[in-house]
Amino acid sequence: MLRLVFLSTILGVCTAQPYTSLTQDQVTAARAKIRELIVTTNSTDGTFKPFIAASVRLAFHDCVGRCDGCINFNNADNAGLQMVVQALNNLHGSDFRQIMSRADFWALAGIVAATIASENRMCRRRPPPGRPPPPNCQVATFPADFKWGRQDCNPTSSQTNASRVFPNGHGDLKHDKEYFSTMFGFTTREAVAIIGAHTLGAASRQQSGWNGRWVGRRDALDNQFYQLLSDISLNWTHPNVARPRDEARYQWNARAPGEQNNRGFMLNTDMALFRNISPNAVGESSCTFLTCGDSETASIVREYAQNNTLWFIEFAAVFQKMISNGYTAAELKDPTPVPAQSLPSSSSTQSMSRTAPPGTRMSPPDGMRSSPPTRMSPPDDMSPSPPITYTSLTHAQVAVARQDIRQLILSRNSTDDTFKPLIASSVRLVFHDCVGKCDGCINFNNSDNAGLQMVVRDLDRLYRRGNYTQVMSRADFWALAGTVAAVIASENRMCRMRRPGPPGMGEPQNDTRPMQPPGMGGPQNGTQQTPPGTNRTGPPNDCQLQTIPLEFMWGRKDCNPSSSRTNASREFPNGHGDLKHVTQYFMSEFGFTTRETVALLGAHTLGAARRGNSGWNGRWVPRRDSLDNEFYLLLSNTNLIWTHPNVAPQNREPRYQWSARQGNQTNQRGFMLNSDMSLFRNITPNDVGQSSCTYYTCGDSETASIVRQFARNNTQWFIEFAAIFQKMLSNGYADGELKYPTEFPTEESSTDAPQTTAKDITGRACSYVHSVTTPLISVLSLVLLYFV
């Protein structure tokens, strides 16, 4: 018996660390289990999910000093975290201890909780009939990447006696800035952004001495915190809420005129972000809310109060930085895809089989061929099937589909191995599918659709062989593929490349000038100066956001359930057109405003044109699978040499385009269609597309200022593009027709339709882990038994 106890103890310690790999399937399984835990745990009165705020708070408390999966419950600042620690530790120990560290698991739980909270946010509520949606409510889910590699302070226990200092709720702005700068390396703006997490949860007199909710709804992640903090119409008081004989606890309570209950409350450390308070030693302010005056960060608070999207993406970036505290960029790694052949065969993995092994080469699907294909032969196994009514779709099913689509896209290489062609073609496909209405059908007799044959074939094969025909419509599957492709492209974007130097050091927070692609010069004078007081070795300022913030909604209907081909006639933009044509087209087809049209055309950062397909020729920008503002940087770069040649072969219809070259270089730097150039220059092409003025003589178009904004600020374009891309994917459907995935299948779910559940995902990941760890444990057992 002692021998067995000794063996199990040693194995428990040895298999806990180190961790040498983590796959995306394993992370997906963990996400699903954590999500299930959080959404099924209710408060005693059933009004909210307490583990949402607690998981986010735990991630912060664990990462003070270093994220290490350990908490000191002798420290009163950690009061209230016991239940979430116990629940997460039980789940980690039973299912994920052999896969990732406890610190990684807690960090992932923080991301999952923030994601759920962002789905709950109040501004997502639909407006009354006939009224427009509230502004700045487009971004839906939390755009934070998960990286692994954190180490536990103790592999066998989350208890520690280590002393860590937390922010003092009595403090002023100087305390806020110094604390977050010292502990996390945050700038002042980052500190203001991270404190917005107080939108979640509440303070309890029994735990901290303070009492109340910061905002009305405690499990929704949005900018309510800043809206309340900057609301001067409320009656703000500054009482001491401590119980008799306890230390003083001064806080700021807000009530609407005539109301008896508080709208919310703020600590001194919160109020200091907006008002220039100077509390004494026990936390009492010498001035009132109305007499203190603005603090130096009040303008940032107002920015966030007015723009939920702005705060949301900046909060996501600083949250990502927080859960990386104590580790270099090289120490934390992205999960890796699991090749299909490495997973043990089973009923679940067979039903989710991939279409091709990684490394398969193909011609680019945007038509890099010598002649345009005409009709596409029917994909194999495309036999007619009866229409299916889809009544339910779960987060777990969407997660599995995302993973399979991601692997398909990443497994396809161009013939020269320089890019992933399914990235651009998947994004192009959803645009072409959604002209008129997103319905999962393409007319290949229309030459405008040339080059989409291969991506349609590959996605349709995955859709059928992966058994997704029983889960969602083809139109939904294509929409999801476009979303996944945009996410991958955003991960590839050029501005994400780090400059040499210590990770996270010297980020130029106020530098909004564009980061130029290599060889494209800099600002208009050809130089790019470093703002005073910044360290040039840090990452570019505009590159914090990791992935495009897109949500997925389902409910689209296929024009034909048995085939993706149609003879329906649809009109596409005319590349010869001017600004009037472009804006009228997108207004008519999608209801886009002029600014939204300019934002969407930035998708030309992806892919290329091929003479064999469209007649035009070249890449819009040098890198064709990276989603960033390079399109606008090139379009507005007056340092380049712009020409306006006809690139069509002899005896063919003219194809005038705008070609850009750098200095004396002979290679084309990029190109633009007339419909692109019209966003920046006031061109008036004739019937065959030839402009009467040059790039330098045409003058600015009415949208040139928008182009310059997007060129200067990648983040601004990024979030606006995400919102309009989302709107495009909903084209043809009224409010209420498209729905968000649910946690679990609804009662209306078809009983004969196979359900891809969280259990399936877990099984796929755990079977792989089991196949790897079982032989190792067996060998260790024999060795230990021999020596014991």
mmCIF file of C-alpha atoms in Angstrom, residues 243-540:
data_model
loop_
_atom_site.group_PDB
_atom_site.id
_atom_site.type_symbol
_atom_site.label_atom_id
_atom_site.label_comp_id
_atom_site.label_asym_id
_atom_site.label_seq_id
_atom_site.Cartn_x
_atom_site.Cartn_y
_atom_site.Cartn_z
ATOM 1 C CA ARG A 243 -19.185 49.132 10.427
ATOM 2 C CA PRO A 244 -18.621 50.560 13.923
ATOM 3 C CA ARG A 245 -15.115 49.920 15.278
ATOM 4 C CA ASP A 246 -13.867 48.891 11.806
ATOM 5 C CA GLU A 247 -11.321 50.878 9.838
ATOM 6 C CA ALA A 248 -12.815 53.705 7.774
ATOM 7 C CA ARG A 249 -14.144 52.819 4.319
ATOM 8 C CA TYR A 250 -14.975 55.965 2.366
ATOM 9 C CA GLN A 251 -16.591 55.398 -1.010
ATOM 10 C CA TRP A 252 -18.484 57.409 -3.632
ATOM 11 C CA ASN A 253 -22.192 56.577 -3.979
ATOM 12 C CA ALA A 254 -24.260 57.655 -6.984
ATOM 13 C CA ARG A 255 -28.023 58.155 -7.005
ATOM 14 C CA ALA A 256 -30.336 59.608 -9.593
ATOM 15 C CA PRO A 257 -32.389 62.580 -8.349
ATOM 16 C CA GLY A 258 -35.473 61.347 -6.511
ATOM 17 C CA GLU A 259 -34.295 57.739 -6.237
ATOM 18 C CA GLN A 260 -33.651 55.942 -2.936
ATOM 19 C CA ASN A 261 -31.273 53.237 -4.145
ATOM 20 C CA ASN A 262 -27.722 53.719 -5.344
ATOM 21 C CA ARG A 263 -27.064 53.484 -9.071
ATOM 22 C CA GLY A 264 -23.550 52.350 -8.262
ATOM 23 C CA PHE A 265 -20.459 53.249 -6.293
ATOM 24 C CA MET A 266 -16.768 54.021 -6.781
ATOM 25 C CA LEU A 267 -13.640 53.583 -4.702
ATOM 26 C CA ASN A 268 -11.229 56.482 -4.397
ATOM 27 C CA THR A 269 -8.966 54.672 -6.879
ATOM 28 C CA ASP A 270 -11.866 54.679 -9.352
ATOM 29 C CA MET A 271 -12.965 58.264 -8.738
ATOM 30 C CA ALA A 272 -9.372 59.462 -9.096
ATOM 31 C CA LEU A 273 -9.547 58.568 -12.786
ATOM 32 C CA PHE A 274 -12.150 61.313 -13.319
ATOM 33 C CA ARG A 275 -11.906 63.765 -10.424
ATOM 34 C CA ASN A 276 -8.788 65.364 -8.958
ATOM 35 C CA ILE A 277 -9.302 64.033 -5.444
ATOM 36 C CA SER A 278 -6.684 64.164 -2.665
ATOM 37 C CA PRO A 279 -7.919 61.808 0.071
ATOM 38 C CA ASN A 280 -6.362 61.884 3.532
ATOM 39 C CA ALA A 281 -4.823 58.912 5.325
ATOM 40 C CA VAL A 282 -8.198 57.271 6.044
ATOM 41 C CA GLY A 283 -9.558 57.910 2.533
ATOM 42 C CA GLU A 284 -11.751 60.962 3.077
ATOM 43 C CA SER A 285 -11.760 63.497 0.242
ATOM 44 C CA SER A 286 -11.434 67.204 0.965
ATOM 45 C CA CYS A 287 -13.601 68.108 -2.058
ATOM 46 C CA THR A 288 -16.856 66.878 -3.532
ATOM 47 C CA PHE A 289 -17.596 65.302 -6.908
ATOM 48 C CA LEU A 290 -18.666 68.690 -8.244
ATOM 49 C CA THR A 291 -15.862 70.786 -6.720
ATOM 50 C CA CYS A 292 -12.802 68.537 -7.185
ATOM 51 C CA GLY A 293 -12.383 69.317 -10.874
ATOM 52 C CA ASP A 294 -11.100 67.008 -13.603
ATOM 53 C CA SER A 295 -8.150 64.722 -13.049
ATOM 54 C CA GLU A 296 -5.480 64.388 -15.730
ATOM 55 C CA THR A 297 -7.112 61.162 -17.006
ATOM 56 C CA ALA A 298 -10.681 62.527 -17.179
ATOM 57 C CA SER A 299 -10.450 62.855 -20.969
ATOM 58 C CA ILE A 300 -9.660 59.140 -21.263
ATOM 59 C CA VAL A 301 -12.663 58.295 -19.084
ATOM 60 C CA ARG A 302 -14.890 60.379 -21.339
ATOM 61 C CA GLU A 303 -13.460 58.678 -24.437
ATOM 62 C CA TYR A 304 -14.330 55.276 -23.034
ATOM 63 C CA ALA A 305 -17.751 56.447 -21.847
ATOM 64 C CA GLN A 306 -18.606 57.645 -25.337
ATOM 65 C CA ASN A 307 -17.186 54.666 -27.248
ATOM 66 C CA ASN A 308 -17.692 51.142 -25.967
ATOM 67 C CA THR A 309 -15.749 49.635 -28.867
ATOM 68 C CA LEU A 310 -12.670 51.763 -28.203
ATOM 69 C CA TRP A 311 -12.549 50.747 -24.564
ATOM 70 C CA PHE A 312 -13.338 47.132 -25.382
ATOM 71 C CA ILE A 313 -10.356 46.566 -27.658
ATOM 72 C CA GLU A 314 -7.971 48.529 -25.431
ATOM 73 C CA PHE A 315 -9.152 46.588 -22.396
ATOM 74 C CA ALA A 316 -8.644 43.301 -24.258
ATOM 75 C CA ALA A 317 -5.079 44.308 -25.140
ATOM 76 C CA VAL A 318 -4.138 45.277 -21.594
ATOM 77 C CA PHE A 319 -5.890 42.199 -20.161
ATOM 78 C CA GLN A 320 -3.707 40.117 -22.496
ATOM 79 C CA LYS A 321 -0.667 41.938 -21.172
ATOM 80 C CA MET A 322 -1.808 41.367 -17.584
ATOM 81 C CA ILE A 323 -2.153 37.580 -17.930
ATOM 82 C CA SER A 324 1.340 37.463 -19.448
ATOM 83 C CA ASN A 325 2.917 39.190 -16.447
ATOM 84 C CA GLY A 326 6.260 37.726 -15.404
ATOM 85 C CA TYR A 327 6.961 36.011 -18.735
ATOM 86 C CA THR A 328 8.859 36.997 -21.856
ATOM 87 C CA ALA A 329 7.246 36.809 -25.282
ATOM 88 C CA ALA A 330 9.211 33.644 -26.058
ATOM 89 C CA GLU A 331 8.102 31.881 -22.849
ATOM 90 C CA LEU A 332 4.387 31.984 -23.742
ATOM 91 C CA LYS A 333 3.418 30.066 -26.876
ATOM 92 C CA ASP A 334 0.394 29.736 -29.154
ATOM 93 C CA PRO A 335 -1.413 26.363 -29.102
ATOM 94 C CA THR A 336 -0.652 24.270 -32.172
ATOM 95 C CA PRO A 337 -3.120 22.610 -34.538
ATOM 96 C CA VAL A 338 -3.417 18.816 -34.266
ATOM 97 C CA PRO A 339 -2.915 17.118 -37.638
ATOM 98 C CA ALA A 340 -5.801 14.799 -38.406
ATOM 99 C CA GLN A 341 -3.535 11.762 -38.685
ATOM 100 C CA SER A 342 -2.215 12.270 -35.134
ATOM 101 C CA LEU A 343 -5.637 11.823 -33.549
ATOM 102 C CA PRO A 344 -6.681 8.256 -32.716
ATOM 103 C CA SER A 345 -9.506 7.069 -34.933
ATOM 104 C CA SER A 346 -12.895 6.927 -33.284
ATOM 105 C CA SER A 347 -16.467 7.587 -34.211
ATOM 106 C CA SER A 348 -16.145 11.195 -33.189
ATOM 107 C CA THR A 349 -12.873 11.886 -34.966
ATOM 108 C CA GLN A 350 -13.996 10.099 -38.098
ATOM 109 C CA SER A 351 -17.076 12.274 -38.333
ATOM 110 C CA MET A 352 -14.827 15.335 -38.078
ATOM 111 C CA SER A 353 -12.132 14.127 -40.497
ATOM 112 C CA ARG A 354 -10.101 16.783 -42.278
ATOM 113 C CA THR A 355 -10.072 17.076 -46.027
ATOM 114 C CA ALA A 356 -6.309 17.103 -46.548
ATOM 115 C CA PRO A 357 -3.100 16.804 -44.512
ATOM 116 C CA PRO A 358 -1.117 19.939 -43.748
ATOM 117 C CA GLY A 359 1.194 21.047 -46.508
ATOM 118 C CA THR A 360 -1.136 20.202 -49.406
ATOM 119 C CA ARG A 361 -0.418 22.560 -52.273
ATOM 120 C CA MET A 362 -2.997 24.100 -54.503
ATOM 121 C CA SER A 363 -3.392 26.919 -56.981
ATOM 122 C CA PRO A 364 -4.589 30.096 -55.302
ATOM 123 C CA PRO A 365 -8.369 30.095 -55.213
ATOM 124 C CA ASP A 366 -8.539 33.707 -56.297
ATOM 125 C CA GLY A 367 -7.809 32.428 -59.748
ATOM 126 C CA MET A 368 -4.046 32.530 -60.358
ATOM 127 C CA ARG A 369 -4.387 30.621 -63.613
ATOM 128 C CA SER A 370 -3.698 31.430 -67.247
ATOM 129 C CA SER A 371 -7.379 31.321 -68.250
ATOM 130 C CA PRO A 372 -10.606 31.683 -66.315
ATOM 131 C CA PRO A 373 -12.497 28.462 -65.619
ATOM 132 C CA THR A 374 -16.108 28.523 -66.707
ATOM 133 C CA ARG A 375 -18.426 25.970 -65.091
ATOM 134 C CA MET A 376 -17.342 23.992 -62.066
ATOM 135 C CA SER A 377 -18.042 20.276 -62.135
ATOM 136 C CA PRO A 378 -20.246 19.146 -59.250
ATOM 137 C CA PRO A 379 -18.207 18.328 -56.123
ATOM 138 C CA ASP A 380 -18.068 14.636 -55.256
ATOM 139 C CA ASP A 381 -20.933 13.213 -53.200
ATOM 140 C CA MET A 382 -23.082 16.305 -53.895
ATOM 141 C CA SER A 383 -26.330 14.352 -54.193
ATOM 142 C CA PRO A 384 -29.684 16.041 -53.576
ATOM 143 C CA SER A 385 -30.866 15.960 -49.985
ATOM 144 C CA PRO A 386 -34.130 17.047 -48.382
ATOM 145 C CA PRO A 387 -34.205 20.480 -46.751
ATOM 146 C CA ILE A 388 -33.226 20.527 -43.078
ATOM 147 C CA THR A 389 -34.771 22.848 -40.535
ATOM 148 C CA TYR A 390 -32.093 23.930 -38.102
ATOM 149 C CA THR A 391 -33.515 24.746 -34.685
ATOM 150 C CA SER A 392 -30.455 24.880 -32.425
ATOM 151 C CA LEU A 393 -26.717 25.522 -32.522
ATOM 152 C CA THR A 394 -24.407 25.386 -29.506
ATOM 153 C CA HIS A 395 -21.139 27.145 -28.725
ATOM 154 C CA ALA A 396 -19.450 23.741 -28.609
ATOM 155 C CA GLN A 397 -20.604 22.867 -32.126
ATOM 156 C CA VAL A 398 -19.375 26.224 -33.422
ATOM 157 C CA ALA A 399 -16.025 25.717 -31.657
ATOM 158 C CA VAL A 400 -15.475 22.377 -33.399
ATOM 159 C CA ALA A 401 -16.431 23.855 -36.779
ATOM 160 C CA ARG A 402 -14.065 26.804 -36.232
ATOM 161 C CA GLN A 403 -11.215 24.408 -35.487
ATOM 162 C CA ASP A 404 -11.865 22.261 -38.566
ATOM 163 C CA ILE A 405 -12.132 25.308 -40.838
ATOM 164 C CA ARG A 406 -8.968 26.805 -39.349
ATOM 165 C CA GLN A 407 -7.048 23.607 -39.998
ATOM 166 C CA LEU A 408 -8.316 23.445 -43.572
ATOM 167 C CA ILE A 409 -7.277 27.052 -44.266
ATOM 168 C CA LEU A 410 -3.836 26.623 -42.697
ATOM 169 C CA SER A 411 -3.210 23.315 -44.494
ATOM 170 C CA ARG A 412 -3.494 24.876 -47.948
ATOM 171 C CA ASN A 413 -0.390 26.496 -49.408
ATOM 172 C CA SER A 414 0.171 28.402 -52.621
ATOM 173 C CA THR A 415 2.248 26.683 -55.295
ATOM 174 C CA ASP A 416 5.322 28.638 -54.194
ATOM 175 C CA ASP A 417 4.596 28.176 -50.452
ATOM 176 C CA THR A 418 4.558 31.929 -49.825
ATOM 177 C CA PHE A 419 0.985 32.366 -48.581
ATOM 178 C CA LYS A 420 -2.266 30.643 -47.585
ATOM 179 C CA PRO A 421 -4.684 31.204 -50.487
ATOM 180 C CA LEU A 422 -7.820 30.099 -48.628
ATOM 181 C CA ILE A 423 -7.525 33.126 -46.333
ATOM 182 C CA ALA A 424 -8.302 35.662 -49.038
ATOM 183 C CA SER A 425 -10.654 33.428 -50.983
ATOM 184 C CA SER A 426 -12.795 32.604 -47.919
ATOM 185 C CA VAL A 427 -13.236 36.318 -47.197
ATOM 186 C CA ARG A 428 -13.998 36.987 -50.870
ATOM 187 C CA LEU A 429 -16.474 34.090 -50.948
ATOM 188 C CA VAL A 430 -18.641 35.472 -48.164
ATOM 189 C CA PHE A 431 -18.787 38.858 -49.870
ATOM 190 C CA HIS A 432 -19.864 37.275 -53.152
ATOM 191 C CA ASP A 433 -22.341 35.004 -51.375
ATOM 192 C CA CYS A 434 -23.901 37.885 -49.435
ATOM 193 C CA VAL A 435 -24.524 40.176 -52.411
ATOM 194 C CA GLY A 436 -28.303 40.217 -52.471
ATOM 195 C CA LYS A 437 -28.607 37.744 -49.604
ATOM 196 C CA CYS A 438 -26.259 35.318 -47.836
ATOM 197 C CA ASP A 439 -27.650 32.014 -49.124
ATOM 198 C CA GLY A 440 -24.771 29.566 -49.637
ATOM 199 C CA CYS A 441 -24.940 29.598 -53.445
ATOM 200 C CA ILE A 442 -22.636 30.871 -56.225
ATOM 201 C CA ASN A 443 -23.251 31.266 -59.956
ATOM 202 C CA PHE A 444 -20.070 30.186 -61.734
ATOM 203 C CA ASN A 445 -21.465 31.227 -65.104
ATOM 204 C CA ASN A 446 -20.828 34.788 -63.859
ATOM 205 C CA SER A 447 -17.202 35.647 -64.633
ATOM 206 C CA ASP A 448 -17.056 37.890 -61.552
ATOM 207 C CA ASN A 449 -17.008 34.660 -59.483
ATOM 208 C CA ALA A 450 -13.962 33.246 -61.298
ATOM 209 C CA GLY A 451 -11.333 31.947 -58.885
ATOM 210 C CA LEU A 452 -13.792 30.869 -56.175
ATOM 211 C CA GLN A 453 -14.223 27.306 -57.452
ATOM 212 C CA MET A 454 -11.543 25.727 -55.296
ATOM 213 C CA VAL A 455 -12.526 27.316 -51.997
ATOM 214 C CA VAL A 456 -16.164 26.362 -52.609
ATOM 215 C CA ARG A 457 -15.107 22.807 -53.377
ATOM 216 C CA ASP A 458 -12.940 22.514 -50.249
ATOM 217 C CA LEU A 459 -15.485 24.065 -47.900
ATOM 218 C CA ASP A 460 -18.329 21.998 -49.335
ATOM 219 C CA ARG A 461 -16.335 18.798 -48.831
ATOM 220 C CA LEU A 462 -15.611 19.701 -45.227
ATOM 221 C CA TYR A 463 -19.232 20.720 -44.735
ATOM 222 C CA ARG A 464 -20.478 17.304 -45.862
ATOM 223 C CA ARG A 465 -17.751 14.998 -44.596
ATOM 224 C CA GLY A 466 -17.588 16.744 -41.249
ATOM 225 C CA ASN A 467 -21.321 16.057 -40.826
ATOM 226 C CA TYR A 468 -22.066 19.779 -40.557
ATOM 227 C CA THR A 469 -25.021 19.374 -42.913
ATOM 228 C CA GLN A 470 -26.918 18.204 -39.823
ATOM 229 C CA VAL A 471 -25.708 21.113 -37.683
ATOM 230 C CA MET A 472 -25.952 24.317 -39.735
ATOM 231 C CA SER A 473 -26.772 25.571 -43.219
ATOM 232 C CA ARG A 474 -24.112 25.891 -45.896
ATOM 233 C CA ALA A 475 -24.626 29.658 -45.825
ATOM 234 C CA ASP A 476 -23.868 29.665 -42.086
ATOM 235 C CA PHE A 477 -20.826 27.446 -42.656
ATOM 236 C CA TRP A 478 -19.473 29.804 -45.323
ATOM 237 C CA ALA A 479 -20.107 32.803 -43.067
ATOM 238 C CA LEU A 480 -18.198 31.065 -40.276
ATOM 239 C CA ALA A 481 -15.361 30.287 -42.713
ATOM 240 C CA GLY A 482 -15.121 33.959 -43.655
ATOM 241 C CA THR A 483 -14.960 34.855 -39.973
ATOM 242 C CA VAL A 484 -12.233 32.284 -39.280
ATOM 243 C CA ALA A 485 -10.234 33.451 -42.304
ATOM 244 C CA ALA A 486 -10.440 37.080 -41.148
ATOM 245 C CA VAL A 487 -9.241 36.034 -37.688
ATOM 246 C CA ILE A 488 -6.242 34.187 -39.142
ATOM 247 C CA ALA A 489 -5.451 37.137 -41.399
ATOM 248 C CA SER A 490 -5.568 39.502 -38.427
ATOM 249 C CA GLU A 491 -3.084 37.247 -36.628
ATOM 250 C CA ASN A 492 -0.802 37.495 -39.659
ATOM 251 C CA ARG A 493 -0.858 41.252 -39.982
ATOM 252 C CA MET A 494 2.510 42.884 -40.525
ATOM 253 C CA CYS A 495 2.253 45.432 -37.740
ATOM 254 C CA ARG A 496 2.226 42.580 -35.219
ATOM 255 C CA MET A 497 5.937 41.995 -35.838
ATOM 256 C CA ARG A 498 7.846 43.055 -32.744
ATOM 257 C CA ARG A 499 10.714 45.483 -32.868
ATOM 258 C CA PRO A 500 13.927 44.306 -31.214
ATOM 259 C CA GLY A 501 14.006 44.872 -27.510
ATOM 260 C CA PRO A 502 12.496 43.656 -24.245
ATOM 261 C CA PRO A 503 8.841 42.561 -24.683
ATOM 262 C CA GLY A 504 6.341 45.153 -23.549
ATOM 263 C CA MET A 505 8.898 47.906 -22.982
ATOM 264 C CA GLY A 506 8.620 51.423 -24.282
ATOM 265 C CA GLU A 507 5.313 51.274 -26.163
ATOM 266 C CA PRO A 508 4.774 54.664 -27.840
ATOM 267 C CA GLN A 509 1.251 55.213 -26.588
ATOM 268 C CA ASN A 510 0.612 58.487 -28.380
ATOM 269 C CA ASP A 511 2.205 57.631 -31.721
ATOM 270 C CA THR A 512 -0.700 57.213 -34.130
ATOM 271 C CA ARG A 513 1.369 57.591 -37.274
ATOM 272 C CA PRO A 514 1.242 54.642 -39.658
ATOM 273 C CA MET A 515 3.704 51.804 -39.449
ATOM 274 C CA GLN A 516 4.992 51.467 -42.984
ATOM 275 C CA PRO A 517 5.581 48.116 -44.686
ATOM 276 C CA PRO A 518 9.259 47.474 -45.450
ATOM 277 C CA GLY A 519 10.572 49.738 -48.161
ATOM 278 C CA MET A 520 7.486 51.941 -48.332
ATOM 279 C CA GLY A 521 9.062 54.937 -46.696
ATOM 280 C CA GLY A 522 7.584 56.603 -43.669
ATOM 281 C CA PRO A 523 5.532 59.718 -43.125
ATOM 282 C CA GLN A 524 5.346 62.224 -45.939
ATOM 283 C CA ASN A 525 8.825 63.616 -45.316
ATOM 284 C CA GLY A 526 10.311 60.123 -45.609
ATOM 285 C CA THR A 527 11.230 59.801 -41.935
ATOM 286 C CA GLN A 528 9.487 58.429 -38.879
ATOM 287 C CA GLN A 529 10.438 60.182 -35.684
ATOM 288 C CA THR A 530 10.139 58.651 -32.241
ATOM 289 C CA PRO A 531 7.825 60.599 -29.925
ATOM 290 C CA PRO A 532 9.633 62.220 -27.017
ATOM 291 C CA GLY A 533 9.940 60.035 -23.959
ATOM 292 C CA THR A 534 9.362 56.730 -25.751
ATOM 293 C CA ASN A 535 11.690 53.797 -26.203
ATOM 294 C CA ARG A 536 12.032 52.950 -29.906
ATOM 295 C CA THR A 537 12.667 49.273 -29.047
ATOM 296 C CA GLY A 538 9.052 48.655 -28.033
ATOM 297 C CA PRO A 539 6.303 47.268 -30.248
ATOM 298 C CA PRO A 540 4.401 49.665 -32.523
#
